[in-house]
PDB file of C-alpha atoms in Angstrom:
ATOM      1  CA  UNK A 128      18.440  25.767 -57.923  1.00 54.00           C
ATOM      2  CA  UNK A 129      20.453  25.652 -55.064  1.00 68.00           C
ATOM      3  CA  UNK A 130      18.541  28.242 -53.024  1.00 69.00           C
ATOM      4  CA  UNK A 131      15.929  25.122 -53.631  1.00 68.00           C
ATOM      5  CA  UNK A 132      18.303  22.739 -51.991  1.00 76.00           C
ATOM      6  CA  UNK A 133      18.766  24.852 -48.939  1.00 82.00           C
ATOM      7  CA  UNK A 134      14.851  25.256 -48.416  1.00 80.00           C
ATOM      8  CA  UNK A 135      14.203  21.271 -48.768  1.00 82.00           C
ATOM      9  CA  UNK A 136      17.348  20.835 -45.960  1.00 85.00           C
ATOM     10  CA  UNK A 137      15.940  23.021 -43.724  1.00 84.00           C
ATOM     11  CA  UNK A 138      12.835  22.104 -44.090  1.00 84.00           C
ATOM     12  CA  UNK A 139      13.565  18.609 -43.571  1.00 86.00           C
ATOM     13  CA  UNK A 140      15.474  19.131 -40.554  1.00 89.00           C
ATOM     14  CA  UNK A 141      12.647  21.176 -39.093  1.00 87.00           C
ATOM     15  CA  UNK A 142      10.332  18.712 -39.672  1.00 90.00           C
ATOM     16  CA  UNK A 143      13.057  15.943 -37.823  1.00 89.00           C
ATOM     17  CA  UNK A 144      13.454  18.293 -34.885  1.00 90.00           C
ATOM     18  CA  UNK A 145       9.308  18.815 -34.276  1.00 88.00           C
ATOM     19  CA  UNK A 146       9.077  14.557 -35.002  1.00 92.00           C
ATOM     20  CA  UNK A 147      11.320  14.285 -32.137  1.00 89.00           C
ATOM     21  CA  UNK A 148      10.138  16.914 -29.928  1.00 87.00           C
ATOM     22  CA  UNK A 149       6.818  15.603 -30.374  1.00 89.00           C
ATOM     23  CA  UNK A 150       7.659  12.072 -29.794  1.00 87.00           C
ATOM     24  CA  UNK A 151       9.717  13.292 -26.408  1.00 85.00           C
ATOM     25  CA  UNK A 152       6.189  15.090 -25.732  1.00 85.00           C
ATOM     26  CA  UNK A 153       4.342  11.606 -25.430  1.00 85.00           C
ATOM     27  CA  UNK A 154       6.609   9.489 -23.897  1.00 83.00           C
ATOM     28  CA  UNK A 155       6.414  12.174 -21.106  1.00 78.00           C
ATOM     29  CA  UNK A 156       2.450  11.985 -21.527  1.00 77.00           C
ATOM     30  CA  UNK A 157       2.296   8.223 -21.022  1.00 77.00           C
ATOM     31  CA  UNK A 158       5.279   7.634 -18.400  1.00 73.00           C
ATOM     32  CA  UNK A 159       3.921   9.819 -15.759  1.00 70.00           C
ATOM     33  CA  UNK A 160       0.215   8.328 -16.878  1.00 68.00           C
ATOM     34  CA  UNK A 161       1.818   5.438 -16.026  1.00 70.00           C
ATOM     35  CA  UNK A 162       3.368   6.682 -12.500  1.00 71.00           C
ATOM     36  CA  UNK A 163       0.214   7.836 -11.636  1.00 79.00           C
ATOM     37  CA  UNK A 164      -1.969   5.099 -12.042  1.00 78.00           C
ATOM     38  CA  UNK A 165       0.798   3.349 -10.143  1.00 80.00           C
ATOM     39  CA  UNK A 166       0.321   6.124  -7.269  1.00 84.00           C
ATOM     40  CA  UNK A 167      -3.168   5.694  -7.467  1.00 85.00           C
ATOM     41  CA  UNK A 168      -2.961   2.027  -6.805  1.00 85.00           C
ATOM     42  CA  UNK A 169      -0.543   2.201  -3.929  1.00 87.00           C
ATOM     43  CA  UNK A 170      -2.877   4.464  -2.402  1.00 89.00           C
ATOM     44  CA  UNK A 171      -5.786   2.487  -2.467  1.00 88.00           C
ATOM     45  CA  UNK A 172      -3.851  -0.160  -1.414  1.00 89.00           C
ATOM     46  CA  UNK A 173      -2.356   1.770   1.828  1.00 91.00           C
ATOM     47  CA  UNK A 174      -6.046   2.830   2.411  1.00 92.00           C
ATOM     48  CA  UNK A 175      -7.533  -0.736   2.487  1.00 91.00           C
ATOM     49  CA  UNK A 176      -4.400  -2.107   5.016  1.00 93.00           C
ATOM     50  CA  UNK A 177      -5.399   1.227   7.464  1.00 94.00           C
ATOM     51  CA  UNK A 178      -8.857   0.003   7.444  1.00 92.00           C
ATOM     52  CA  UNK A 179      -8.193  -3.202   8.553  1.00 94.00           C
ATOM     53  CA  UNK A 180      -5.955  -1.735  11.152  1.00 95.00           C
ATOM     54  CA  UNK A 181      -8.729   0.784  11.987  1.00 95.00           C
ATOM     55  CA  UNK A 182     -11.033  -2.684  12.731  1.00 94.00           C
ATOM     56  CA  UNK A 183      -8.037  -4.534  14.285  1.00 95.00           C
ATOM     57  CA  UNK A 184      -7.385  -1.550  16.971  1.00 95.00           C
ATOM     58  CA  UNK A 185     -11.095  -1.870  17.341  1.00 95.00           C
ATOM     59  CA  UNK A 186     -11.424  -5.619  18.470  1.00 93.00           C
ATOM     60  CA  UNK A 187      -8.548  -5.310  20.690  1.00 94.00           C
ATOM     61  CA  UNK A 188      -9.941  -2.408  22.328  1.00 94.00           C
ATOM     62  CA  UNK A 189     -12.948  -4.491  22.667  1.00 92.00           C
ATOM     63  CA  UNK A 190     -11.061  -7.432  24.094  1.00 90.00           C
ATOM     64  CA  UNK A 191     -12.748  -9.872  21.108  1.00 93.00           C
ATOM     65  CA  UNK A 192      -9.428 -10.353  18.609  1.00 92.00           C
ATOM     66  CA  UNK A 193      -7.590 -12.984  20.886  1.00 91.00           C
ATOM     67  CA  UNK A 194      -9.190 -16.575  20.610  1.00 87.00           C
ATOM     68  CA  UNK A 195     -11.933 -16.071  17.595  1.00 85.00           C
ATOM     69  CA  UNK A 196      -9.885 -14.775  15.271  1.00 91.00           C
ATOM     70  CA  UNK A 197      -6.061 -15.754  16.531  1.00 93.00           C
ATOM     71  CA  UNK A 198      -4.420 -17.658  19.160  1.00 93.00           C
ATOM     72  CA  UNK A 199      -2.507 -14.745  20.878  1.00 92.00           C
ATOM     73  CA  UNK A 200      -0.472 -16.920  23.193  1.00 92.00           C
ATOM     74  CA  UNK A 201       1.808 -17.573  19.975  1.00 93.00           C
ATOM     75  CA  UNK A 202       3.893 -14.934  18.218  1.00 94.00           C
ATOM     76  CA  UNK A 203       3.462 -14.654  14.177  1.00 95.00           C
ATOM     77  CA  UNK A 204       0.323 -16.041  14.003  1.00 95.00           C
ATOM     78  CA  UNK A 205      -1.954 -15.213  11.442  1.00 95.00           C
ATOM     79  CA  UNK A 206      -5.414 -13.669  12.476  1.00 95.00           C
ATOM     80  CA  UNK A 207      -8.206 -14.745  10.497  1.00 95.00           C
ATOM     81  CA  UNK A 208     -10.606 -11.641   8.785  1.00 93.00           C
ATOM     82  CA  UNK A 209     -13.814 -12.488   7.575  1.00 88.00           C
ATOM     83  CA  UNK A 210     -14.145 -12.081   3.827  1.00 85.00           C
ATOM     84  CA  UNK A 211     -15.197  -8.497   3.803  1.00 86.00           C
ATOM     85  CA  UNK A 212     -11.957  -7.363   5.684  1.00 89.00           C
ATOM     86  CA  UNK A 213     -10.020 -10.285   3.696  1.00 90.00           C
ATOM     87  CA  UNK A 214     -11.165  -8.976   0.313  1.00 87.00           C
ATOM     88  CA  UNK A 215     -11.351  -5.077   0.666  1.00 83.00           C
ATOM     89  CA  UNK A 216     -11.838  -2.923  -1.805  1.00 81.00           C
ATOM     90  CA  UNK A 217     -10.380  -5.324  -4.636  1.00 84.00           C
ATOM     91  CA  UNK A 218      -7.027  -6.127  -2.482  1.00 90.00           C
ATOM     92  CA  UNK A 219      -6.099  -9.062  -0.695  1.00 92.00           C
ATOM     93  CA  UNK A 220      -5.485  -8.171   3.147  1.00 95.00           C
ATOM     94  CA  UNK A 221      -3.458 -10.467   5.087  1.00 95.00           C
ATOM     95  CA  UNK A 222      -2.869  -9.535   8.819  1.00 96.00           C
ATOM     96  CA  UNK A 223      -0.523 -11.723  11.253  1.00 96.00           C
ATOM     97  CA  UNK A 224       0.035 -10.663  15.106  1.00 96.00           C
ATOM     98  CA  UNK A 225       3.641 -10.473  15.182  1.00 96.00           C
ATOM     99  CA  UNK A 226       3.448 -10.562  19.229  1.00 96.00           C
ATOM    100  CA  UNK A 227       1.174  -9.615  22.088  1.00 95.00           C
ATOM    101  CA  UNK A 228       3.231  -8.963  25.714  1.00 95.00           C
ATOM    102  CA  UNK A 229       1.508  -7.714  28.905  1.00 92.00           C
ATOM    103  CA  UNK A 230       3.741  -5.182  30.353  1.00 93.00           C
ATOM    104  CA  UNK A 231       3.890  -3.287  34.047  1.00 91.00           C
ATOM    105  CA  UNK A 232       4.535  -0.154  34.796  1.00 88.00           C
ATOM    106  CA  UNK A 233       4.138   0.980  38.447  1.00 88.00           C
ATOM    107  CA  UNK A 234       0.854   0.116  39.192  1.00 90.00           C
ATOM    108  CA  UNK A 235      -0.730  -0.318  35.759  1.00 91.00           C
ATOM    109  CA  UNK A 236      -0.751  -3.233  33.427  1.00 91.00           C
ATOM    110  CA  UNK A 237      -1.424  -3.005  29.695  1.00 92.00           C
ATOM    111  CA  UNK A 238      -0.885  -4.978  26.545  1.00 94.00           C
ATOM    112  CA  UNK A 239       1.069  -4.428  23.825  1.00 95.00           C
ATOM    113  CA  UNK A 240       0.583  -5.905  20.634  1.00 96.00           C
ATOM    114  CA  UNK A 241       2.463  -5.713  17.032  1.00 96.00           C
ATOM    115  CA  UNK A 242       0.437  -6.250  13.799  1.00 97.00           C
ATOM    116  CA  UNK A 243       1.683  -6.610  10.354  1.00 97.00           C
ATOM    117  CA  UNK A 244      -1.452  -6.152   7.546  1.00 97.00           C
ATOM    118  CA  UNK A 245      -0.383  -6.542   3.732  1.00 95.00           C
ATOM    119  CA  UNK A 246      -2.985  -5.671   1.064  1.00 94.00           C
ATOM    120  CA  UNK A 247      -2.404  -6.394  -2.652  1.00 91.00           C
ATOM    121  CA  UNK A 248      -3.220  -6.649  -6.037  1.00 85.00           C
ATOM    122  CA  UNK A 249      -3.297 -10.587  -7.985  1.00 73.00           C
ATOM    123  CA  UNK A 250      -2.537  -8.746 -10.913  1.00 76.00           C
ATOM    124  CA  UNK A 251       0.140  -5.802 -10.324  1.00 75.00           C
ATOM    125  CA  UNK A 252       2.956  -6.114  -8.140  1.00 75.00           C
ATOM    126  CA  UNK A 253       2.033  -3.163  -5.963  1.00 77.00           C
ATOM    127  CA  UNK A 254       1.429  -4.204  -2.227  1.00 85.00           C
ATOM    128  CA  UNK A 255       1.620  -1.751   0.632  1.00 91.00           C
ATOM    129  CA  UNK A 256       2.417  -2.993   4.358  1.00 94.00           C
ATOM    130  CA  UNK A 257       1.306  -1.333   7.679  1.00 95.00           C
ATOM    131  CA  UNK A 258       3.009  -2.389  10.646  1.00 96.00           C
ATOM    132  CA  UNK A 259       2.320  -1.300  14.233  1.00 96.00           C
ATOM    133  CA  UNK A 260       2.250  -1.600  17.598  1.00 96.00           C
ATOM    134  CA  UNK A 261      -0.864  -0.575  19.752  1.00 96.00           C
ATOM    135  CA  UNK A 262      -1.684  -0.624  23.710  1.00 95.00           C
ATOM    136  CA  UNK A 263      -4.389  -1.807  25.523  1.00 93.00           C
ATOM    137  CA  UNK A 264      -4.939  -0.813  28.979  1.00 82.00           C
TER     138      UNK A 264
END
């Protein structure tokens, strides 16, 4: 009879130790599940704020960003995208010219201008920023 005690405690405790390893087995499962999808989000995120930089780069190389879409005369100003830059790929994409200068150098003159775009999600926290500055000759 007590060889039958011995078996039940060991058996319990074996059967404790694989309920625990088991349970450390899918929180480790569902937390980096959850850092992924939180990766995954960020990225597409990033990747919709680089577009609109992409297009940004493109009107000022074009010479069409200052006046129809923001008064560049003022610093932090908000340019205004059209809805399918505004609302890209499920984010909300805000730019704002931080400031444009016109700078000198010897005999060439060239503008400068810093952009901050912010895309995010209404219903996660997760936002990414892009700042930068670009030239224009």
């Amino acid at each position: 009879m007590h060889r039958k005690g011995i078996a039940l405690m060991t058996a319990v405790s074996l059967s404790a130790i694989a309920m625990v390893f088991t349970g450390v087995l899918l929180y480790l499962a569902t937390s980096t599940a959850k850092v992924t999808g939180m990766q995954r989000r960020y990225m597409a995120s990033l990747e919709a704020a680089k577009g609109v930089a992409y297009y940004l780069m493109k009107r000022m190389d074009d010479g069409t960003l200052c006046g129809s879409m923001v008064d560049c005369s003022k610093d932090n100003q908000t340019i205004s995208l059209d809805s399918t830059y505004k609302n890209l790929g499920g984010f909300n994409v805000n730019a704002t010219l931080i400031k444009r200068v016109q700078v000198s150098l010897g005999n060439q003159t060239f503008e400068l201008y810093s952009v901050r775009i912010t895309a995010s999600q209404n219903e996660t926290n997760e936002h990414s920023e892009v700042e930068f500055i670009y030239r224009v000759p």
